[in-house]
C-alpha positions as a Python dict, from the first residue, in 0.01 Angstrom:
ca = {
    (1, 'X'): (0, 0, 0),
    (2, 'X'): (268, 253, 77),
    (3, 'X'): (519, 393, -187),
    (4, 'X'): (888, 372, -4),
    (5, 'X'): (1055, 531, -280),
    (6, 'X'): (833, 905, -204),
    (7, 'X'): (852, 857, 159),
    (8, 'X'): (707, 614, 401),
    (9, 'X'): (395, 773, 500),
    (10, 'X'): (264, 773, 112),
    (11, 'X'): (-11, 567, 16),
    (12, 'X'): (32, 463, -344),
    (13, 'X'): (-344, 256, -363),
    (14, 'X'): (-648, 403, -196),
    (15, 'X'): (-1026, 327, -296),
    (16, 'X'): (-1248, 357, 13),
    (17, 'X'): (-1568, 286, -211),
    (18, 'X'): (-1443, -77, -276),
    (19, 'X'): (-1590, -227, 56),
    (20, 'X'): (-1382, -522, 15),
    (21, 'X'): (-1009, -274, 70),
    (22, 'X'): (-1222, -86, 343),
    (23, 'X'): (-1295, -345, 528),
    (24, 'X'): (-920, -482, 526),
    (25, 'X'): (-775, -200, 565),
    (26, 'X'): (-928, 103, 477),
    (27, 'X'): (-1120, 189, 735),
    (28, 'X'): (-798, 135, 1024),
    (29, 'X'): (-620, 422, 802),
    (30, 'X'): (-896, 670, 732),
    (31, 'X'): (-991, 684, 1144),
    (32, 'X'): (-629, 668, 1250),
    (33, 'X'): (-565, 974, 1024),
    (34, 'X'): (-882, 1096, 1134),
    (35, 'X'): (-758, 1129, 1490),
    (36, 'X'): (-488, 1310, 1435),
    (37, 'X'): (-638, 1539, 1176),
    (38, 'X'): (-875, 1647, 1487),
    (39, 'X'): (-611, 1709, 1690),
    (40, 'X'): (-421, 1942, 1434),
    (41, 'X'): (-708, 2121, 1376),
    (42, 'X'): (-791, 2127, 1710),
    (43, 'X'): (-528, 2319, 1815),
    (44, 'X'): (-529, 2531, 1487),
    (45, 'X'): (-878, 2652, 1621),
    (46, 'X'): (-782, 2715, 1934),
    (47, 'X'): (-496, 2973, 1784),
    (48, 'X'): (-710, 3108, 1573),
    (49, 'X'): (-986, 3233, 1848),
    (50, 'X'): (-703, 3329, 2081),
    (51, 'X'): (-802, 3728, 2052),
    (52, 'X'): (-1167, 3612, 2160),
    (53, 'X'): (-1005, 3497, 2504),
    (54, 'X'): (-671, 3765, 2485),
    (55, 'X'): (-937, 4104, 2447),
    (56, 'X'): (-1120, 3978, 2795),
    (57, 'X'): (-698, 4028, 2984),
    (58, 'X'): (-702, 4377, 2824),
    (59, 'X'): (-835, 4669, 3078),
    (60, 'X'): (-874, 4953, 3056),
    (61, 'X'): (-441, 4990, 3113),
    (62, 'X'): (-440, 4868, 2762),
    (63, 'X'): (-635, 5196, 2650),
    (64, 'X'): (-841, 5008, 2378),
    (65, 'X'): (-1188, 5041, 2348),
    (66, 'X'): (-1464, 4778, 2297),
    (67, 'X'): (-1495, 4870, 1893),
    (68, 'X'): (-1103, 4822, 1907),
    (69, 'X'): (-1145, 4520, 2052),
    (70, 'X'): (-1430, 4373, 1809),
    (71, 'X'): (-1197, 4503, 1492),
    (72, 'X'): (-862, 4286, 1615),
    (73, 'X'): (-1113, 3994, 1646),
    (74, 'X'): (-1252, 4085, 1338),
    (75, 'X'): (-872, 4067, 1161),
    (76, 'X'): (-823, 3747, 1319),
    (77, 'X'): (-1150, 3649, 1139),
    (78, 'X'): (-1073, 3766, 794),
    (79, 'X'): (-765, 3669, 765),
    (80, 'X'): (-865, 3280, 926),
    (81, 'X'): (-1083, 3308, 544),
    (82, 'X'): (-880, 3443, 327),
    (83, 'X'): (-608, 3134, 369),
    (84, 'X'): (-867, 2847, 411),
    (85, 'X'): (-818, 2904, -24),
    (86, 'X'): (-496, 2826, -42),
    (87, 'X'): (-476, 2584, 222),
    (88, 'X'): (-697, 2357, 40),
    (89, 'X'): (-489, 2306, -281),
    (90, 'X'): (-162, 2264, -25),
    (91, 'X'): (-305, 1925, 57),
    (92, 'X'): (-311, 1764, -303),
    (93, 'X'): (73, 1986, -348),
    (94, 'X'): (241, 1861, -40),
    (95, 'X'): (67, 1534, 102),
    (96, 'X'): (-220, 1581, 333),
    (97, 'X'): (16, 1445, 649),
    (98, 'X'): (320, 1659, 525),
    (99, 'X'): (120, 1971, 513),
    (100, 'X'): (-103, 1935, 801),
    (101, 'X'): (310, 1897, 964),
    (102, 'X'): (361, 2244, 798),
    (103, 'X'): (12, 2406, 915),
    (104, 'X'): (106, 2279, 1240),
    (105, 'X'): (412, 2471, 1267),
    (106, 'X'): (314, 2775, 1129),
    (107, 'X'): (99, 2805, 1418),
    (108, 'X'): (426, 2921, 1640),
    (109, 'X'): (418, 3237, 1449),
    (110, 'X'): (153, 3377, 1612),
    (111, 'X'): (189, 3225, 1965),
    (112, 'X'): (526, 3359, 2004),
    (113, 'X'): (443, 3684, 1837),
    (114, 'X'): (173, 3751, 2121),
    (115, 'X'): (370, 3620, 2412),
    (116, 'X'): (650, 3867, 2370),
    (117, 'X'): (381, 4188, 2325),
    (118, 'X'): (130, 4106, 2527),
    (119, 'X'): (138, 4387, 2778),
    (120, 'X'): (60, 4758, 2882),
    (121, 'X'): (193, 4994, 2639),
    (122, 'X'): (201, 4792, 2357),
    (123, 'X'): (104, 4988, 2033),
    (124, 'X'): (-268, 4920, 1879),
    (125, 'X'): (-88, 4836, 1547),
    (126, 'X'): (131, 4606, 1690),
    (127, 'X'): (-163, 4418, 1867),
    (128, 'X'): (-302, 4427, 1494),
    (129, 'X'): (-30, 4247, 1294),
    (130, 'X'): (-53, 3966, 1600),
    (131, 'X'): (-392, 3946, 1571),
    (132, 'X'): (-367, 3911, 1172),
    (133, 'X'): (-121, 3639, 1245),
    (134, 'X'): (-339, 3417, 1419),
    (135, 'X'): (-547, 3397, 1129),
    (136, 'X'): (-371, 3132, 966),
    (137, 'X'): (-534, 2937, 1216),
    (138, 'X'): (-801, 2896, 1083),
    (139, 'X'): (-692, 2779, 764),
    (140, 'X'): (-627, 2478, 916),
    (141, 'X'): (-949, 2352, 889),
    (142, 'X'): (-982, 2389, 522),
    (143, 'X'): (-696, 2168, 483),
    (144, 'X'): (-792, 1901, 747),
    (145, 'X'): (-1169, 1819, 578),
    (146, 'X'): (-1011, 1816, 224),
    (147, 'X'): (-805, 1579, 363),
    (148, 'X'): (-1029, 1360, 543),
    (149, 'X'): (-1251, 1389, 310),
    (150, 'X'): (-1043, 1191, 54),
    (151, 'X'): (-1005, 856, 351),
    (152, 'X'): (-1365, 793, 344),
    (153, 'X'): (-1649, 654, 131),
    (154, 'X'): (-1944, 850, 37),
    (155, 'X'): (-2134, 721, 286),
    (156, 'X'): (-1921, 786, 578),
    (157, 'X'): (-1852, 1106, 447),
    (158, 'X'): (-2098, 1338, 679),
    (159, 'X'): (-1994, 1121, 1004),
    (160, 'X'): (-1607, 1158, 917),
    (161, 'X'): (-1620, 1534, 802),
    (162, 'X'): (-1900, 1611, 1106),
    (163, 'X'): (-1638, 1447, 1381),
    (164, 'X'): (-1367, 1590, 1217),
    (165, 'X'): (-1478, 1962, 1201),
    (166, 'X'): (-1675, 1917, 1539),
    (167, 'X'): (-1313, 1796, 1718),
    (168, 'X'): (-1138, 2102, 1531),
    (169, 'X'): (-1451, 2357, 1676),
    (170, 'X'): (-1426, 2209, 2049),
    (171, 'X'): (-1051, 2429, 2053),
    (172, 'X'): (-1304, 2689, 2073),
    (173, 'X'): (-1415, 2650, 2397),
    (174, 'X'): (-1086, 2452, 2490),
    (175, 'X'): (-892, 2782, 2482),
    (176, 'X'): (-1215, 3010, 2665),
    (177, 'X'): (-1197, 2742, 2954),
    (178, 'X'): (-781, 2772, 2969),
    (179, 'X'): (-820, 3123, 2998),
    (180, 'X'): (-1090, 3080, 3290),
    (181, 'X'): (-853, 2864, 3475),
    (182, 'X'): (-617, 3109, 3417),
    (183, 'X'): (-779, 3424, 3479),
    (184, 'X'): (-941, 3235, 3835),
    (185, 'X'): (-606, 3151, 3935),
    (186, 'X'): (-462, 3531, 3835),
    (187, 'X'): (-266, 3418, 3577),
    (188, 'X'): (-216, 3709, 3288),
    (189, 'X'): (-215, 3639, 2922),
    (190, 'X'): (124, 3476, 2860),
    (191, 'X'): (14, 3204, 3081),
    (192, 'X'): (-226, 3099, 2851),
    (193, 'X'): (-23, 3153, 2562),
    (194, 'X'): (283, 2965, 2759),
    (195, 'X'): (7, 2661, 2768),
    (196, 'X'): (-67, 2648, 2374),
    (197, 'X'): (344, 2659, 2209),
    (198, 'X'): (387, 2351, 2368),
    (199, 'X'): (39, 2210, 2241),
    (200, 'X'): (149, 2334, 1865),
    (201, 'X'): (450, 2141, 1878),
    (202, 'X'): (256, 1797, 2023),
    (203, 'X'): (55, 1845, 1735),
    (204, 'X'): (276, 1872, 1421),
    (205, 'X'): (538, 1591, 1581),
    (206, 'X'): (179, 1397, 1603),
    (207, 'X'): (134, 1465, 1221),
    (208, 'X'): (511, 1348, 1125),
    (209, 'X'): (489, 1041, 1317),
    (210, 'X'): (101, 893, 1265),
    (211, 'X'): (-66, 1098, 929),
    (212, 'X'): (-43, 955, 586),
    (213, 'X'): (-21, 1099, 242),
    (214, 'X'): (-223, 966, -57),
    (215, 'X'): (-66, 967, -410),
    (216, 'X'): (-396, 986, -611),
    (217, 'X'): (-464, 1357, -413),
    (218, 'X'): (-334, 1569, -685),
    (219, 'X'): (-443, 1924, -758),
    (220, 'X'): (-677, 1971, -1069),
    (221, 'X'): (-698, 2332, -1161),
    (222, 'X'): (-1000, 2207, -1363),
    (223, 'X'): (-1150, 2069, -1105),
    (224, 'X'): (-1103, 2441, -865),
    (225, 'X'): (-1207, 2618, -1198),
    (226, 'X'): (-1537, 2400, -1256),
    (227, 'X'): (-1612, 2371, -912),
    (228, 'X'): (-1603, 2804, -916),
    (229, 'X'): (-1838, 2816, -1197),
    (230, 'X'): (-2090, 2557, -1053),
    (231, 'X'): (-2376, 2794, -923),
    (232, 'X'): (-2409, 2553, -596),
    (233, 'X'): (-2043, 2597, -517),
    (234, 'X'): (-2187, 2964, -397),
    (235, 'X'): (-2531, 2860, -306),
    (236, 'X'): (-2365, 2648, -43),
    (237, 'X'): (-2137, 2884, 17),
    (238, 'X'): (-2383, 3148, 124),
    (239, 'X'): (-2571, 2911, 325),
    (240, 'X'): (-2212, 2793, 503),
    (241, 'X'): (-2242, 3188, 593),
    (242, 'X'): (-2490, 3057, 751),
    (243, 'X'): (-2429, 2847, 1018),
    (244, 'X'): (-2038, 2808, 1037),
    (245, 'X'): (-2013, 3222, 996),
    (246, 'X'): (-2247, 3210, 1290),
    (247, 'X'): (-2025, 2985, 1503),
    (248, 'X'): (-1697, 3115, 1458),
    (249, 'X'): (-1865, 3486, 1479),
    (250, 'X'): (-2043, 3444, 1792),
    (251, 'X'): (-1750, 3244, 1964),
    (252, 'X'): (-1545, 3524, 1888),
    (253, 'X'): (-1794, 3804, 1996),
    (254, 'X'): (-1957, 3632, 2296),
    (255, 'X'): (-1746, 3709, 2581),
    (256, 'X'): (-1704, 4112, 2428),
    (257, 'X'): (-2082, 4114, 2429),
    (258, 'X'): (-2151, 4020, 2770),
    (259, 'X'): (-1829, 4260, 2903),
    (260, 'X'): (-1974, 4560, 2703),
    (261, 'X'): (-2400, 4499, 2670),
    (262, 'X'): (-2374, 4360, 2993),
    (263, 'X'): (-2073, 4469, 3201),
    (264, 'X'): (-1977, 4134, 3298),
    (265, 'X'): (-1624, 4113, 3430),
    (266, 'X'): (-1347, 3913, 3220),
    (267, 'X'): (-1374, 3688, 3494),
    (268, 'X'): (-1803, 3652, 3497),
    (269, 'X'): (-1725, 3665, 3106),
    (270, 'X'): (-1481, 3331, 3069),
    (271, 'X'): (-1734, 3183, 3294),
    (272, 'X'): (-2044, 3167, 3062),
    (273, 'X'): (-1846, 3198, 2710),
    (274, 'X'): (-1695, 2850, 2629),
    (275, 'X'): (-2053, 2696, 2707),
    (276, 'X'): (-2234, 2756, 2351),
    (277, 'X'): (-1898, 2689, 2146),
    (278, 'X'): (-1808, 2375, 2306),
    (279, 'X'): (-2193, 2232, 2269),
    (280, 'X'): (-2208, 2348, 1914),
    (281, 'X'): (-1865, 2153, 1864),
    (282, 'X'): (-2042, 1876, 2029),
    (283, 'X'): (-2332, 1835, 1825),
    (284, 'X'): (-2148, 1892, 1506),
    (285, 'X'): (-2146, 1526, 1435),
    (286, 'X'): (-2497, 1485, 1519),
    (287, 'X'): (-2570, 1776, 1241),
    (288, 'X'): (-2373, 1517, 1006),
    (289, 'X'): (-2509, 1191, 1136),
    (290, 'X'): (-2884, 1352, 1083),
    (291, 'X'): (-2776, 1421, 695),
    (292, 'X'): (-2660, 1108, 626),
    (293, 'X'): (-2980, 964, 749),
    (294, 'X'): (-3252, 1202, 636),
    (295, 'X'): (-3044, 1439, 364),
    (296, 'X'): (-2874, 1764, 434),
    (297, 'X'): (-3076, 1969, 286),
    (298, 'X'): (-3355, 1887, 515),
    (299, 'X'): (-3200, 1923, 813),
    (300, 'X'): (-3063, 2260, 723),
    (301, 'X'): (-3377, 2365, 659),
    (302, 'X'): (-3496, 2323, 972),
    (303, 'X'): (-3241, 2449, 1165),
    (304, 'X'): (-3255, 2755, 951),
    (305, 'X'): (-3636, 2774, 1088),
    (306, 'X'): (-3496, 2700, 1483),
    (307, 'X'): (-3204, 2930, 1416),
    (308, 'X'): (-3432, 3235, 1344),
    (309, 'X'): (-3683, 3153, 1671),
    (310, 'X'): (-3351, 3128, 1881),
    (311, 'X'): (-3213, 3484, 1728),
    (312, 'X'): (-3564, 3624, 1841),
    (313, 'X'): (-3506, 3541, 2184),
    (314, 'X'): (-3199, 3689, 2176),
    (315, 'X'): (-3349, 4048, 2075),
    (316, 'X'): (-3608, 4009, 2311),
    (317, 'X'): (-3374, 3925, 2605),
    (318, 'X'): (-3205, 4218, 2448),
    (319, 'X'): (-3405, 4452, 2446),
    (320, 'X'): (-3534, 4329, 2827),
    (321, 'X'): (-3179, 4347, 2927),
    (322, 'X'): (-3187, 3997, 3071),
    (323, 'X'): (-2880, 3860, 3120),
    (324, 'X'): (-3057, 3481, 3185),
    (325, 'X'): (-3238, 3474, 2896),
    (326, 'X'): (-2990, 3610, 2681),
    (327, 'X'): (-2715, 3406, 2741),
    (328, 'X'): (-2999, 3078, 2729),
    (329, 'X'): (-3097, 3174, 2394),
    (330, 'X'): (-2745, 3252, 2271),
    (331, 'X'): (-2685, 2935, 2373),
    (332, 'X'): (-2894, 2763, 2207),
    (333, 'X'): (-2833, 2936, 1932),
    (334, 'X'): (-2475, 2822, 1920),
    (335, 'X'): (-2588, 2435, 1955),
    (336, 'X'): (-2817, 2526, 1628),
    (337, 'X'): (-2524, 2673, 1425),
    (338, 'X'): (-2319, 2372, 1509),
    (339, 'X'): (-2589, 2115, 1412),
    (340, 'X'): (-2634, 2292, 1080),
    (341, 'X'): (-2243, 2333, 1023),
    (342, 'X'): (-2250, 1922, 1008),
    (343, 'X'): (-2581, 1923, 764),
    (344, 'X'): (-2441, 2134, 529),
    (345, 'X'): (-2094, 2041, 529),
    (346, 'X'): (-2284, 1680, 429),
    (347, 'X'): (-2467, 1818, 129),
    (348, 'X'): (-2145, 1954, -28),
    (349, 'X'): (-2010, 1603, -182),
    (350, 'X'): (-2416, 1468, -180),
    (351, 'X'): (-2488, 1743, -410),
    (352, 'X'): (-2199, 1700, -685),
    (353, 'X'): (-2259, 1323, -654),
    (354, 'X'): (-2591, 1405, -768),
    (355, 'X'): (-2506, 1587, -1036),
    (356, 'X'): (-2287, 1329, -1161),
    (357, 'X'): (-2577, 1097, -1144),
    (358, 'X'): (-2741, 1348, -1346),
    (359, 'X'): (-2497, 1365, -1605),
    (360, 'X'): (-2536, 991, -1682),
    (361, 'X'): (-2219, 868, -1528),
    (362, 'X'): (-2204, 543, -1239),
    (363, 'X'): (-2004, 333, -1050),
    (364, 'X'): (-1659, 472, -1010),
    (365, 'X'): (-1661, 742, -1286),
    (366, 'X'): (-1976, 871, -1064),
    (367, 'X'): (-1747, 873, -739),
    (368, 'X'): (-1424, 976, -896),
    (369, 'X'): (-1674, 1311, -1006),
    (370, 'X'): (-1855, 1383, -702),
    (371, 'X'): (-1499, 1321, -494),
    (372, 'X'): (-1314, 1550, -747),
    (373, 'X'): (-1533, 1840, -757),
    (374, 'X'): (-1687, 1820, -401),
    (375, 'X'): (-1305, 1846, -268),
    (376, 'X'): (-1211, 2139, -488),
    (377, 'X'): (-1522, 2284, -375),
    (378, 'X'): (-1478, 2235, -2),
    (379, 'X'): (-1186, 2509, -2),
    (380, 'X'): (-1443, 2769, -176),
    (381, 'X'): (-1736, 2756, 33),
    (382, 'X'): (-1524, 2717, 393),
    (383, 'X'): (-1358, 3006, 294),
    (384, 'X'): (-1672, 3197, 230),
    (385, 'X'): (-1836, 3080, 554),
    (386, 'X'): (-1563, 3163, 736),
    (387, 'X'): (-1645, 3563, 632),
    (388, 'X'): (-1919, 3553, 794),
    (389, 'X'): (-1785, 3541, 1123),
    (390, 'X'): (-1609, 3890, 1021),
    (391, 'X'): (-1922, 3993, 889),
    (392, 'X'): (-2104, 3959, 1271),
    (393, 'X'): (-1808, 4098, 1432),
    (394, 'X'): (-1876, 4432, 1203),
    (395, 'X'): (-2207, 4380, 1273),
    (396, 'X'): (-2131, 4402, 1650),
    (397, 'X'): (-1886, 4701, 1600),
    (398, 'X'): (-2134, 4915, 1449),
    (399, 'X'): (-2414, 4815, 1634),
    (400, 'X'): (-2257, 4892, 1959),
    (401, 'X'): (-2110, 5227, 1815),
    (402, 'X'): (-2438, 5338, 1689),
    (403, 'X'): (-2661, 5247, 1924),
    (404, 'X'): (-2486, 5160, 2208),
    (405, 'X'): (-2619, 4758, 2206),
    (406, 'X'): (-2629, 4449, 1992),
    (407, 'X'): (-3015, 4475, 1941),
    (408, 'X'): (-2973, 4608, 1558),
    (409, 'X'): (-2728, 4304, 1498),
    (410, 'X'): (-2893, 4090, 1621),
    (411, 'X'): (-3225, 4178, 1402),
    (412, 'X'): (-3000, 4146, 1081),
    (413, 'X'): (-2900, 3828, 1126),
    (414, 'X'): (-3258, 3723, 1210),
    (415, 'X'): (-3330, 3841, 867),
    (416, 'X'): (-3023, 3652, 756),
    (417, 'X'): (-3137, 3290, 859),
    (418, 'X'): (-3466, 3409, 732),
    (419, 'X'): (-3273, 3468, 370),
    (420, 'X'): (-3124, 3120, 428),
    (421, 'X'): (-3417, 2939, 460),
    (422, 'X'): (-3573, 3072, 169),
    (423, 'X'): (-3266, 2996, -68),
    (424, 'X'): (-3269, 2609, 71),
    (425, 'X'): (-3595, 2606, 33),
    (426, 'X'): (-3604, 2711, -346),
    (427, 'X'): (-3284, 2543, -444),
    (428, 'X'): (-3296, 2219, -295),
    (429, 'X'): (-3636, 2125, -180),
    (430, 'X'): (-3888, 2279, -361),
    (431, 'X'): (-4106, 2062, -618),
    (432, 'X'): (-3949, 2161, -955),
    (433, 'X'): (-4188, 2241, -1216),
    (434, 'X'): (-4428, 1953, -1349),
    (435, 'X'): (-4240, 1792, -1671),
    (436, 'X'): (-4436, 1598, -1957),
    (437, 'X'): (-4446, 1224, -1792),
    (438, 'X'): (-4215, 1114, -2094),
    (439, 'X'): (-3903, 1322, -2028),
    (440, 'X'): (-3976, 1247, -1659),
    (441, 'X'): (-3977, 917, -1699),
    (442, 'X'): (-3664, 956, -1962),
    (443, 'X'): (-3455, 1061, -1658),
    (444, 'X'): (-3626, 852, -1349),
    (445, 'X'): (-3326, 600, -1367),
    (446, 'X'): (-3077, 906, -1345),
    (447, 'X'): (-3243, 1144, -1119),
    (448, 'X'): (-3115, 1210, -758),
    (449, 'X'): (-3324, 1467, -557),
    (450, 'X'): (-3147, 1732, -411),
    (451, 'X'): (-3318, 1647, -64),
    (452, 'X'): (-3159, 1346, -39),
    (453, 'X'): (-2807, 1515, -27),
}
């Protein structure tokens, strides 16, 4: 199975749709990979929401204000984005194991950088670049499910990719409960960041010694340039805005909120923020498991629906100014974003399967299609939903600027998830118009509904 000659952690043979290789040996590759995937991106995450935990050390010594604070998180957001692109073709150029060893390392950059500035007196802009830097973090997860999603079969796919990205999320709260601990015991912020550069380093070494390559993985600039066209590339896209953008946004605002809507201190803060990212993480397997069962797109759809009663609560408890209700709602809100981060992750290789189906192919020219596009598309539309957690941060920033709360944000992204369910709805559920019963029954044999994806 494994080449020598390029290395020995290349696998030269790998076709997890023959059940027969799965069963002997597939399936002990993809889920040791898988394990250490998670814990790459794991810590990758956990970099890359740093500023969400760093902004809750910095009083009012630091001289930054709370719209200050929301636009370094914001940076951290962007640029977390921006490199989830490129990240994604680095896996078919390098080797999934060898690059996830490079991603790894690259997170010291940013770790380093903020343990030897983190203090008093400190320049904004200088705070800035650091904060910029921790953005590659969050490329890291682009890489890790184009990976992963190579070891498995179709029909593992939305278990693998929902465990996967829900393991990489959970650094989300990992790093808000480190900083509790740390802020209880009166630790500052270099104690936090002291706990992670060690972590990083656990983490690559883990790559080097226990990931594999695969030799088929090769980049196909057709495939990233078809995949670009495809209209659902961006329809999925938008509705990643969705529900990831909502996760990685909120985790990042939450604690800011409650300090600055509801003057909790960073103490109260770390107490109540890692709740709603670490359930979200949670359940992101669950949001997978529920798509492979009963199809993505129906399961977004209703979480789209739940989504937009939660965000109501949220502007109620808002407006009320109560703090129990609020954080309950936000909450719940966050286990919502996560469920739907698994369901449509899911739809993204159902729906190119489909439309290979569609096209009249089967078998393996069907898989070697749907595996093809789906993974150049993967790197697209996490990218995109990734700007959406910038977008919420902005959406916080002005919102508190303007009108001194988070009540007009919050009623734009209930208007949001109200745009989301309508485009699921239309694209992928509705009953498409009535066709003569001949060309119908023409393409019965090659149809796939886009429910079922």
């Amino acid at each position: 199975m494994k080449v020598w000659g390029k290395g020995s952690r290349w696998i030269q043979r790998w076709d997890p749709e023959d059940d027969g290789f799965w069963a002997r040996e597939g399936e002990r590759v993809a889920r040791r990979n898988l394990v250490f995937s998670v814990l790459s991106e794991h810590v990758g995450f956990s970099v890359w929401t740093l500023w969400s935990v760093l902004v809750l050390f910095m009083g009012p010594e630091y001289g930054i204000d709370p719209a200050g604070k929301f636009f370094l998180v914001s940076m951290a957001t962007l640029v977390g984005a921006v490199v989830r692109v490129p990240y994604t073709f680095a896996v078919a150029r390098f080797g999934g194991r060898n690059w996830t060893v490079i991603a790894a390392g690259l997170l010291l950059l940013p770790t380093v950088a903020a343990f030897v500035v983190m203090e008093p007196g400190t320049s904004y802009g200088t705070f800035m670049a650091c904060a910029l830097l921790t953005g590659i973090g969050g490329g890291n997860f682009a890489s890790s499910m184009t990976n992963i999603n190579s070891f498995f079969p179709l029909r593992k796919k939305g278990w693998a990719l929902g465990l996967n990205a829900g393991g990489g999320n959970i650094g989300v709260p990992v790093v808000q409960l480190v900083a509790l601990a740390v802020i209880g015991a009166g630790g500052g912020p270099r104690l936090l960041l002291g706990v992670y550069i060690p972590l990083v380093v656990v983490s690559a070494v883990c790559a080097a010694l226990f990931m594999d390559n695969i030799a088929s993985v090769r980049n196909d600039t057709g495939a990233a340039r078809q995949a670009a066209r495809d209209p659902h590339t961006w329809i999925m896209a938008f509705l990643y805005v969705g529900t990831f953008g909502s996760f990685i946004g909120f985790s990042f605002a939450f604690g800011l909120v409650l300090q600055t809507q509801f003057g909790r201190t960073p103490l109260e803060a770390a107490q109540l923020t890692f709740v709603g990212p670490l359930l979200g993480s949670l359940i992101r397997p669950v949001g997978g498991r529920l798509a492979d069962r009963y199809g993505g797109a129906r399961i977004t759809l209703g979480n789209f629906v739940a989504m937009a009663a939660a965000t109501g609560v949220v502007v109620l408890a808002s407006v009320r100014e109560s703090l129990g209700l609020f954080t309950g709602a936000f909450v719940v809100l966050f286990v919502l974003s996560g469920l739907g981060n698994g369901s449509t992750y899911k739809m993204i290789p159902g729906i190119f399967q489909a439309k290979a189906l569609r096209k009249g192919l089967t078998g393996d020219d069907a898989d070697r299609y749907g595996r093809r596009l789906s993974g150049a598309a993967m790197g697209l539309i996490g990218a995109v939903g990734a700007l959406g957690g910038l977008g919420i941060n902005l959406a916080f920033r002005q919102s508190f600027l303007s009108v001194g709360s988070g009540t007009a944000a919050y009623l734009s992204f209930l208007g949001f998830y109200a745009l989301c369910f309508g485009v699921t709805w239309a694209v992928y559920l509705r009953r498409p118009a009535a066709r003569t019963r001949s060309v119908a029954a023409a393409s019965a044999e090659r149809e796939l509904s886009y429910a079922e994806v």
